[in-house]
Amino acid sequence: QSRYDIKIKGKDSVFVDTMSTAISDNRYTHAEMDILGMKMTVLGRATQRRYSVVLYSQTRKYKVNVIDTARLNSGNGQTYTVTRIGAETVAGYPCVHAKLAIAGANKRTVITEDIWTSTTVPGYAQLKQFMDNAHVTVKMMQALQQAGCDGFVVKVTSATDQMSFVMQLVEAERKSFPASMFVIPADYKEGNGFF
């Protein structure tokens, strides 16, 4: 489970969102998100790497999402520069702290993030294997790996003139999940989601 804290500068409000992800030994995934008040669940399987299914609990609908791995792997023209800072402990995990500079396709917009990664987080090996089997080579993850900073993302901080953002791992554990978590519920209908 991860927690996202987003603060808009000049406002008193802080958005606190969460995401919980389950990865099974047979490389099925179940991710529950509550982002800006929109709840959804995304199901995936390594054996069906070009598809995911998005479930919308409020409307009891689902939609099949076709994953364009070529576009995902291309990074949409963005480039990533990683500077390794050093070793730190975050949320109880030994992490590598790095600065990540993300340049947009136009190269004029650069976002800088502090990122902490750890290979000791339970489930990281399954997540890495899932991505490898799905032929997902996200450029950001490649850049981190090439700099010796690969691992599960434990914490990310970023700030711009308009907002600040913190994502932190809350909890990771190995446990059993019911098979029903990884399939479309029988009472869901195919549809457009929130409506």
Short mmCIF file of N, CA and C in Angstrom, two decimals, residues 11-158:
data_model
loop_
_atom_site.label_atom_id
_atom_site.label_comp_id
_atom_site.label_asym_id
_atom_site.label_seq_id
_atom_site.Cartn_x
_atom_site.Cartn_y
_atom_site.Cartn_z
N LYS A 11 -3.11 26.99 -1.60
CA LYS A 11 -4.37 26.41 -1.11
C LYS A 11 -4.10 25.76 0.24
N ASP A 12 -5.15 25.68 1.05
CA ASP A 12 -5.01 25.04 2.35
C ASP A 12 -5.18 23.53 2.28
N SER A 13 -5.66 23.03 1.14
CA SER A 13 -6.01 21.62 1.07
C SER A 13 -4.82 20.75 0.70
N VAL A 14 -4.86 19.53 1.21
CA VAL A 14 -3.90 18.50 0.85
C VAL A 14 -4.71 17.30 0.40
N PHE A 15 -4.44 16.82 -0.81
CA PHE A 15 -5.10 15.61 -1.29
C PHE A 15 -4.30 14.42 -0.81
N VAL A 16 -4.96 13.49 -0.14
CA VAL A 16 -4.30 12.27 0.32
C VAL A 16 -4.97 11.11 -0.39
N ASP A 17 -4.22 10.43 -1.23
CA ASP A 17 -4.75 9.32 -2.00
C ASP A 17 -3.94 8.07 -1.68
N THR A 18 -4.53 6.92 -1.97
CA THR A 18 -3.85 5.65 -1.69
C THR A 18 -3.92 4.72 -2.89
N MET A 19 -2.98 3.80 -2.94
CA MET A 19 -3.00 2.74 -3.94
C MET A 19 -2.50 1.46 -3.27
N SER A 20 -3.27 0.38 -3.43
CA SER A 20 -2.86 -0.93 -2.91
C SER A 20 -2.69 -1.86 -4.10
N THR A 21 -1.59 -2.59 -4.12
CA THR A 21 -1.30 -3.48 -5.22
C THR A 21 -1.01 -4.88 -4.69
N ALA A 22 -1.64 -5.87 -5.33
CA ALA A 22 -1.37 -7.28 -5.02
C ALA A 22 -0.79 -7.92 -6.28
N ILE A 23 0.31 -8.67 -6.10
CA ILE A 23 0.94 -9.38 -7.21
C ILE A 23 1.03 -10.84 -6.81
N SER A 24 0.41 -11.72 -7.59
CA SER A 24 0.40 -13.14 -7.22
C SER A 24 1.64 -13.84 -7.78
N ASP A 25 1.92 -15.02 -7.25
CA ASP A 25 3.08 -15.78 -7.71
C ASP A 25 2.97 -16.15 -9.19
N ASN A 26 1.73 -16.27 -9.71
CA ASN A 26 1.56 -16.57 -11.14
C ASN A 26 1.48 -15.30 -11.97
N ARG A 27 1.88 -14.17 -11.36
CA ARG A 27 2.02 -12.87 -12.02
C ARG A 27 0.71 -12.27 -12.49
N TYR A 28 -0.33 -12.44 -11.66
CA TYR A 28 -1.57 -11.68 -11.83
C TYR A 28 -1.43 -10.44 -10.95
N THR A 29 -2.01 -9.33 -11.38
CA THR A 29 -1.95 -8.13 -10.57
C THR A 29 -3.35 -7.59 -10.29
N HIS A 30 -3.49 -6.94 -9.16
CA HIS A 30 -4.73 -6.30 -8.71
C HIS A 30 -4.32 -5.01 -8.02
N ALA A 31 -4.62 -3.88 -8.64
CA ALA A 31 -4.25 -2.58 -8.06
C ALA A 31 -5.51 -1.77 -7.79
N GLU A 32 -5.69 -1.37 -6.53
CA GLU A 32 -6.84 -0.54 -6.14
C GLU A 32 -6.35 0.88 -5.93
N MET A 33 -7.00 1.83 -6.62
CA MET A 33 -6.60 3.23 -6.53
C MET A 33 -7.77 4.10 -6.08
N ASP A 34 -7.46 5.07 -5.26
CA ASP A 34 -8.41 6.11 -4.87
C ASP A 34 -7.67 7.42 -5.10
N ILE A 35 -7.79 7.94 -6.32
CA ILE A 35 -7.02 9.10 -6.72
C ILE A 35 -7.98 10.26 -6.98
N LEU A 36 -7.82 11.30 -6.19
CA LEU A 36 -8.68 12.50 -6.28
C LEU A 36 -10.15 12.12 -6.22
N GLY A 37 -10.47 11.16 -5.35
CA GLY A 37 -11.86 10.76 -5.14
C GLY A 37 -12.41 9.77 -6.15
N MET A 38 -11.62 9.37 -7.13
CA MET A 38 -12.07 8.40 -8.13
C MET A 38 -11.50 7.03 -7.77
N LYS A 39 -12.39 6.10 -7.47
CA LYS A 39 -11.96 4.76 -7.09
C LYS A 39 -12.03 3.84 -8.30
N MET A 40 -10.96 3.08 -8.48
CA MET A 40 -10.93 2.10 -9.55
C MET A 40 -9.96 0.98 -9.20
N THR A 41 -10.15 -0.15 -9.86
CA THR A 41 -9.27 -1.30 -9.69
C THR A 41 -8.77 -1.69 -11.07
N VAL A 42 -7.48 -2.02 -11.17
CA VAL A 42 -6.90 -2.46 -12.44
C VAL A 42 -6.39 -3.87 -12.26
N LEU A 43 -6.84 -4.77 -13.16
CA LEU A 43 -6.41 -6.17 -13.15
C LEU A 43 -5.48 -6.41 -14.33
N GLY A 44 -4.45 -7.22 -14.12
CA GLY A 44 -3.54 -7.56 -15.21
C GLY A 44 -3.02 -8.97 -15.05
N ARG A 45 -2.56 -9.53 -16.17
CA ARG A 45 -1.97 -10.86 -16.17
C ARG A 45 -0.78 -10.87 -17.11
N ALA A 46 0.31 -11.46 -16.68
CA ALA A 46 1.51 -11.51 -17.51
C ALA A 46 1.26 -12.30 -18.78
N THR A 47 0.35 -13.28 -18.73
CA THR A 47 0.06 -14.10 -19.91
C THR A 47 -0.78 -13.34 -20.94
N GLN A 48 -1.39 -12.23 -20.54
CA GLN A 48 -2.17 -11.39 -21.45
C GLN A 48 -1.60 -9.98 -21.37
N ARG A 49 -0.35 -9.86 -21.77
CA ARG A 49 0.40 -8.65 -21.51
C ARG A 49 -0.07 -7.42 -22.27
N ARG A 50 -0.89 -7.58 -23.30
CA ARG A 50 -1.35 -6.42 -24.07
C ARG A 50 -2.65 -5.84 -23.52
N TYR A 51 -3.17 -6.44 -22.44
CA TYR A 51 -4.46 -5.98 -21.92
C TYR A 51 -4.43 -5.82 -20.40
N SER A 52 -5.23 -4.89 -19.94
CA SER A 52 -5.57 -4.82 -18.52
C SER A 52 -7.07 -4.54 -18.47
N VAL A 53 -7.65 -4.74 -17.32
CA VAL A 53 -9.08 -4.50 -17.13
C VAL A 53 -9.23 -3.49 -16.01
N VAL A 54 -10.00 -2.44 -16.25
CA VAL A 54 -10.26 -1.42 -15.24
C VAL A 54 -11.68 -1.64 -14.71
N LEU A 55 -11.79 -1.81 -13.38
CA LEU A 55 -13.09 -2.01 -12.72
C LEU A 55 -13.49 -0.72 -12.01
N TYR A 56 -14.76 -0.33 -12.16
CA TYR A 56 -15.29 0.87 -11.51
C TYR A 56 -16.37 0.41 -10.53
N SER A 57 -16.04 0.41 -9.24
CA SER A 57 -16.96 -0.15 -8.24
C SER A 57 -18.23 0.66 -8.08
N GLN A 58 -18.18 1.99 -8.28
CA GLN A 58 -19.37 2.82 -8.08
C GLN A 58 -20.47 2.49 -9.09
N THR A 59 -20.07 2.18 -10.33
CA THR A 59 -21.06 1.91 -11.38
C THR A 59 -21.18 0.42 -11.71
N ARG A 60 -20.33 -0.40 -11.08
CA ARG A 60 -20.30 -1.85 -11.35
C ARG A 60 -20.05 -2.12 -12.84
N LYS A 61 -19.12 -1.35 -13.41
CA LYS A 61 -18.76 -1.51 -14.82
C LYS A 61 -17.26 -1.81 -14.93
N TYR A 62 -16.89 -2.32 -16.12
CA TYR A 62 -15.47 -2.54 -16.40
C TYR A 62 -15.19 -2.17 -17.84
N LYS A 63 -13.92 -1.90 -18.11
CA LYS A 63 -13.50 -1.70 -19.50
C LYS A 63 -12.16 -2.38 -19.70
N VAL A 64 -11.98 -2.90 -20.91
CA VAL A 64 -10.73 -3.54 -21.29
C VAL A 64 -9.81 -2.46 -21.84
N ASN A 65 -8.61 -2.41 -21.33
CA ASN A 65 -7.62 -1.42 -21.74
C ASN A 65 -6.56 -2.12 -22.57
N VAL A 66 -6.38 -1.68 -23.82
CA VAL A 66 -5.33 -2.24 -24.67
C VAL A 66 -4.05 -1.47 -24.38
N ILE A 67 -3.02 -2.19 -23.97
CA ILE A 67 -1.75 -1.58 -23.58
C ILE A 67 -0.83 -1.51 -24.79
N ASP A 68 -0.42 -0.33 -25.14
CA ASP A 68 0.50 -0.11 -26.25
C ASP A 68 1.92 -0.15 -25.68
N THR A 69 2.51 -1.36 -25.64
CA THR A 69 3.83 -1.50 -25.01
C THR A 69 4.89 -0.72 -25.77
N ALA A 70 4.75 -0.60 -27.10
CA ALA A 70 5.73 0.18 -27.87
C ALA A 70 5.71 1.63 -27.42
N ARG A 71 4.53 2.20 -27.22
CA ARG A 71 4.43 3.59 -26.77
C ARG A 71 4.93 3.72 -25.34
N LEU A 72 4.55 2.75 -24.49
CA LEU A 72 5.00 2.78 -23.10
C LEU A 72 6.52 2.73 -23.02
N ASN A 73 7.11 1.85 -23.84
CA ASN A 73 8.56 1.69 -23.82
C ASN A 73 9.29 2.88 -24.43
N SER A 74 8.61 3.62 -25.31
CA SER A 74 9.25 4.76 -25.98
C SER A 74 9.46 5.93 -25.02
N GLY A 75 8.64 6.01 -23.95
CA GLY A 75 8.76 7.10 -23.00
C GLY A 75 8.18 8.41 -23.50
N ASN A 76 7.46 8.36 -24.63
CA ASN A 76 6.82 9.56 -25.19
C ASN A 76 7.80 10.71 -25.39
N GLY A 77 9.03 10.39 -25.76
CA GLY A 77 10.01 11.44 -26.02
C GLY A 77 10.69 11.99 -24.79
N GLN A 78 10.31 11.52 -23.61
CA GLN A 78 10.95 12.01 -22.39
C GLN A 78 12.31 11.36 -22.21
N THR A 79 13.22 12.08 -21.56
CA THR A 79 14.52 11.50 -21.21
C THR A 79 14.69 11.60 -19.70
N TYR A 80 15.44 10.66 -19.15
CA TYR A 80 15.61 10.54 -17.71
C TYR A 80 17.10 10.55 -17.38
N THR A 81 17.47 11.41 -16.44
CA THR A 81 18.85 11.47 -15.97
C THR A 81 18.84 11.16 -14.48
N VAL A 82 19.61 10.15 -14.08
CA VAL A 82 19.64 9.70 -12.68
C VAL A 82 20.99 10.00 -12.07
N THR A 83 20.96 10.64 -10.89
CA THR A 83 22.18 10.87 -10.12
C THR A 83 22.02 10.15 -8.79
N ARG A 84 22.89 9.19 -8.55
CA ARG A 84 22.83 8.42 -7.31
C ARG A 84 23.37 9.27 -6.16
N ILE A 85 22.58 9.37 -5.08
CA ILE A 85 22.96 10.18 -3.91
C ILE A 85 23.64 9.31 -2.86
N GLY A 86 23.02 8.18 -2.52
CA GLY A 86 23.61 7.31 -1.51
C GLY A 86 22.60 6.38 -0.89
N ALA A 87 23.00 5.69 0.17
CA ALA A 87 22.15 4.71 0.84
C ALA A 87 21.45 5.36 2.03
N GLU A 88 20.15 5.08 2.16
CA GLU A 88 19.35 5.58 3.28
C GLU A 88 18.30 4.54 3.62
N THR A 89 17.76 4.63 4.83
CA THR A 89 16.65 3.76 5.23
C THR A 89 15.37 4.58 5.19
N VAL A 90 14.36 4.07 4.47
CA VAL A 90 13.06 4.74 4.37
C VAL A 90 11.98 3.68 4.62
N ALA A 91 11.05 4.00 5.50
CA ALA A 91 9.94 3.09 5.85
C ALA A 91 10.47 1.72 6.30
N GLY A 92 11.66 1.69 6.87
CA GLY A 92 12.24 0.46 7.37
C GLY A 92 13.00 -0.36 6.33
N TYR A 93 13.11 0.15 5.10
CA TYR A 93 13.80 -0.60 4.03
C TYR A 93 15.12 0.07 3.67
N PRO A 94 16.17 -0.72 3.44
CA PRO A 94 17.41 -0.13 2.95
C PRO A 94 17.19 0.33 1.51
N CYS A 95 17.42 1.61 1.26
CA CYS A 95 17.10 2.19 -0.04
C CYS A 95 18.32 2.86 -0.67
N VAL A 96 18.24 3.02 -1.98
CA VAL A 96 19.16 3.86 -2.71
C VAL A 96 18.42 5.16 -2.99
N HIS A 97 19.01 6.28 -2.58
CA HIS A 97 18.43 7.60 -2.82
C HIS A 97 19.06 8.16 -4.10
N ALA A 98 18.20 8.65 -5.00
CA ALA A 98 18.69 9.23 -6.25
C ALA A 98 17.90 10.48 -6.60
N LYS A 99 18.51 11.35 -7.40
CA LYS A 99 17.83 12.49 -8.02
C LYS A 99 17.49 12.05 -9.43
N LEU A 100 16.24 12.28 -9.81
CA LEU A 100 15.77 11.91 -11.13
C LEU A 100 15.31 13.17 -11.85
N ALA A 101 15.94 13.49 -12.96
CA ALA A 101 15.55 14.64 -13.78
C ALA A 101 14.81 14.11 -15.00
N ILE A 102 13.58 14.58 -15.19
CA ILE A 102 12.74 14.12 -16.30
C ILE A 102 12.58 15.30 -17.25
N ALA A 103 13.12 15.15 -18.46
CA ALA A 103 13.00 16.21 -19.47
C ALA A 103 11.89 15.83 -20.44
N GLY A 104 10.99 16.79 -20.69
CA GLY A 104 9.90 16.55 -21.63
C GLY A 104 10.41 16.43 -23.05
N ALA A 105 9.50 16.05 -23.95
CA ALA A 105 9.88 15.86 -25.35
C ALA A 105 10.47 17.14 -25.95
N ASN A 106 10.00 18.31 -25.48
CA ASN A 106 10.52 19.58 -26.02
C ASN A 106 11.84 19.98 -25.37
N LYS A 107 12.29 19.23 -24.36
CA LYS A 107 13.55 19.44 -23.63
C LYS A 107 13.59 20.75 -22.84
N ARG A 108 12.53 21.57 -22.89
CA ARG A 108 12.50 22.81 -22.13
C ARG A 108 11.93 22.62 -20.74
N THR A 109 11.07 21.61 -20.59
CA THR A 109 10.44 21.35 -19.31
C THR A 109 11.19 20.22 -18.61
N VAL A 110 11.74 20.52 -17.43
CA VAL A 110 12.45 19.49 -16.66
C VAL A 110 11.83 19.43 -15.26
N ILE A 111 11.45 18.23 -14.86
CA ILE A 111 10.92 17.99 -13.52
C ILE A 111 11.99 17.21 -12.77
N THR A 112 12.27 17.63 -11.55
CA THR A 112 13.26 16.93 -10.73
C THR A 112 12.55 16.28 -9.55
N GLU A 113 12.88 15.02 -9.31
CA GLU A 113 12.31 14.27 -8.20
C GLU A 113 13.42 13.64 -7.38
N ASP A 114 13.18 13.51 -6.08
CA ASP A 114 14.01 12.65 -5.24
C ASP A 114 13.29 11.32 -5.19
N ILE A 115 14.02 10.25 -5.37
CA ILE A 115 13.39 8.92 -5.41
C ILE A 115 14.23 7.95 -4.59
N TRP A 116 13.57 7.11 -3.81
CA TRP A 116 14.22 6.09 -3.00
C TRP A 116 13.70 4.73 -3.45
N THR A 117 14.59 3.81 -3.79
CA THR A 117 14.21 2.48 -4.26
C THR A 117 14.87 1.41 -3.41
N SER A 118 14.21 0.24 -3.35
CA SER A 118 14.76 -0.88 -2.57
C SER A 118 14.42 -2.20 -3.26
N THR A 119 15.39 -3.08 -3.35
CA THR A 119 15.15 -4.41 -3.90
C THR A 119 14.68 -5.38 -2.83
N THR A 120 14.60 -4.94 -1.55
CA THR A 120 14.22 -5.83 -0.46
C THR A 120 12.73 -5.78 -0.12
N VAL A 121 11.96 -4.94 -0.81
CA VAL A 121 10.52 -4.85 -0.55
C VAL A 121 9.86 -6.15 -1.02
N PRO A 122 9.06 -6.80 -0.16
CA PRO A 122 8.37 -8.03 -0.58
C PRO A 122 7.55 -7.77 -1.84
N GLY A 123 7.69 -8.67 -2.82
CA GLY A 123 6.94 -8.53 -4.07
C GLY A 123 7.72 -7.89 -5.19
N TYR A 124 8.90 -7.31 -4.88
CA TYR A 124 9.65 -6.65 -5.95
C TYR A 124 10.09 -7.64 -7.02
N ALA A 125 10.55 -8.81 -6.61
CA ALA A 125 10.99 -9.81 -7.59
C ALA A 125 9.86 -10.19 -8.53
N GLN A 126 8.63 -10.36 -7.97
CA GLN A 126 7.47 -10.70 -8.81
C GLN A 126 7.12 -9.55 -9.74
N LEU A 127 7.18 -8.30 -9.24
CA LEU A 127 6.87 -7.15 -10.08
C LEU A 127 7.86 -7.03 -11.23
N LYS A 128 9.14 -7.22 -10.93
CA LYS A 128 10.17 -7.14 -11.97
C LYS A 128 9.97 -8.25 -13.00
N GLN A 129 9.66 -9.45 -12.53
CA GLN A 129 9.42 -10.56 -13.45
C GLN A 129 8.18 -10.30 -14.30
N PHE A 130 7.13 -9.72 -13.69
CA PHE A 130 5.91 -9.40 -14.42
C PHE A 130 6.24 -8.41 -15.55
N MET A 131 7.02 -7.37 -15.24
CA MET A 131 7.37 -6.38 -16.25
C MET A 131 8.25 -6.99 -17.34
N ASP A 132 9.19 -7.84 -16.95
CA ASP A 132 10.06 -8.49 -17.93
C ASP A 132 9.24 -9.37 -18.87
N ASN A 133 8.33 -10.16 -18.30
CA ASN A 133 7.52 -11.07 -19.12
C ASN A 133 6.54 -10.31 -20.01
N ALA A 134 6.10 -9.14 -19.55
CA ALA A 134 5.17 -8.33 -20.34
C ALA A 134 5.91 -7.46 -21.35
N HIS A 135 7.24 -7.60 -21.40
CA HIS A 135 8.10 -6.81 -22.29
C HIS A 135 7.90 -5.32 -22.06
N VAL A 136 7.69 -4.94 -20.79
CA VAL A 136 7.58 -3.54 -20.42
C VAL A 136 8.95 -3.08 -19.96
N THR A 137 9.52 -2.15 -20.68
CA THR A 137 10.83 -1.61 -20.32
C THR A 137 10.68 -0.10 -20.17
N VAL A 138 9.98 0.27 -19.12
CA VAL A 138 9.71 1.68 -18.89
C VAL A 138 11.04 2.42 -18.80
N LYS A 139 11.18 3.49 -19.58
CA LYS A 139 12.46 4.18 -19.67
C LYS A 139 12.95 4.70 -18.33
N MET A 140 12.04 5.16 -17.47
CA MET A 140 12.46 5.63 -16.16
C MET A 140 13.10 4.49 -15.37
N MET A 141 12.48 3.29 -15.42
CA MET A 141 13.02 2.15 -14.69
C MET A 141 14.36 1.72 -15.28
N GLN A 142 14.49 1.82 -16.61
CA GLN A 142 15.76 1.50 -17.24
C GLN A 142 16.86 2.45 -16.77
N ALA A 143 16.54 3.74 -16.71
CA ALA A 143 17.53 4.74 -16.28
C ALA A 143 17.95 4.48 -14.84
N LEU A 144 16.98 4.16 -13.98
CA LEU A 144 17.31 3.85 -12.58
C LEU A 144 18.21 2.62 -12.49
N GLN A 145 17.86 1.58 -13.26
CA GLN A 145 18.64 0.35 -13.24
C GLN A 145 20.07 0.60 -13.73
N GLN A 146 20.23 1.36 -14.80
CA GLN A 146 21.56 1.64 -15.34
C GLN A 146 22.43 2.42 -14.35
N ALA A 147 21.79 3.20 -13.48
CA ALA A 147 22.53 3.97 -12.47
C ALA A 147 22.72 3.19 -11.17
N GLY A 148 22.30 1.90 -11.15
CA GLY A 148 22.43 1.09 -9.95
C GLY A 148 21.40 1.44 -8.89
N CYS A 149 20.25 1.96 -9.34
CA CYS A 149 19.21 2.42 -8.41
C CYS A 149 17.88 1.71 -8.63
N ASP A 150 17.92 0.50 -9.20
CA ASP A 150 16.64 -0.16 -9.44
C ASP A 150 16.10 -0.73 -8.14
N GLY A 151 14.82 -1.06 -8.15
CA GLY A 151 14.14 -1.58 -6.98
C GLY A 151 12.73 -1.05 -6.93
N PHE A 152 11.99 -1.48 -5.94
CA PHE A 152 10.63 -1.00 -5.73
C PHE A 152 10.71 0.46 -5.27
N VAL A 153 9.87 1.30 -5.81
CA VAL A 153 9.88 2.72 -5.43
C VAL A 153 9.25 2.84 -4.04
N VAL A 154 10.05 3.21 -3.05
CA VAL A 154 9.60 3.32 -1.67
C VAL A 154 9.11 4.74 -1.37
N LYS A 155 9.77 5.73 -1.98
CA LYS A 155 9.37 7.11 -1.74
C LYS A 155 9.76 7.97 -2.93
N VAL A 156 8.91 8.96 -3.23
CA VAL A 156 9.19 9.96 -4.26
C VAL A 156 8.75 11.31 -3.72
N THR A 157 9.58 12.33 -3.88
CA THR A 157 9.17 13.70 -3.55
C THR A 157 9.46 14.58 -4.75
N SER A 158 8.58 15.54 -4.97
CA SER A 158 8.76 16.47 -6.07
C SER A 158 8.04 17.76 -5.73
#
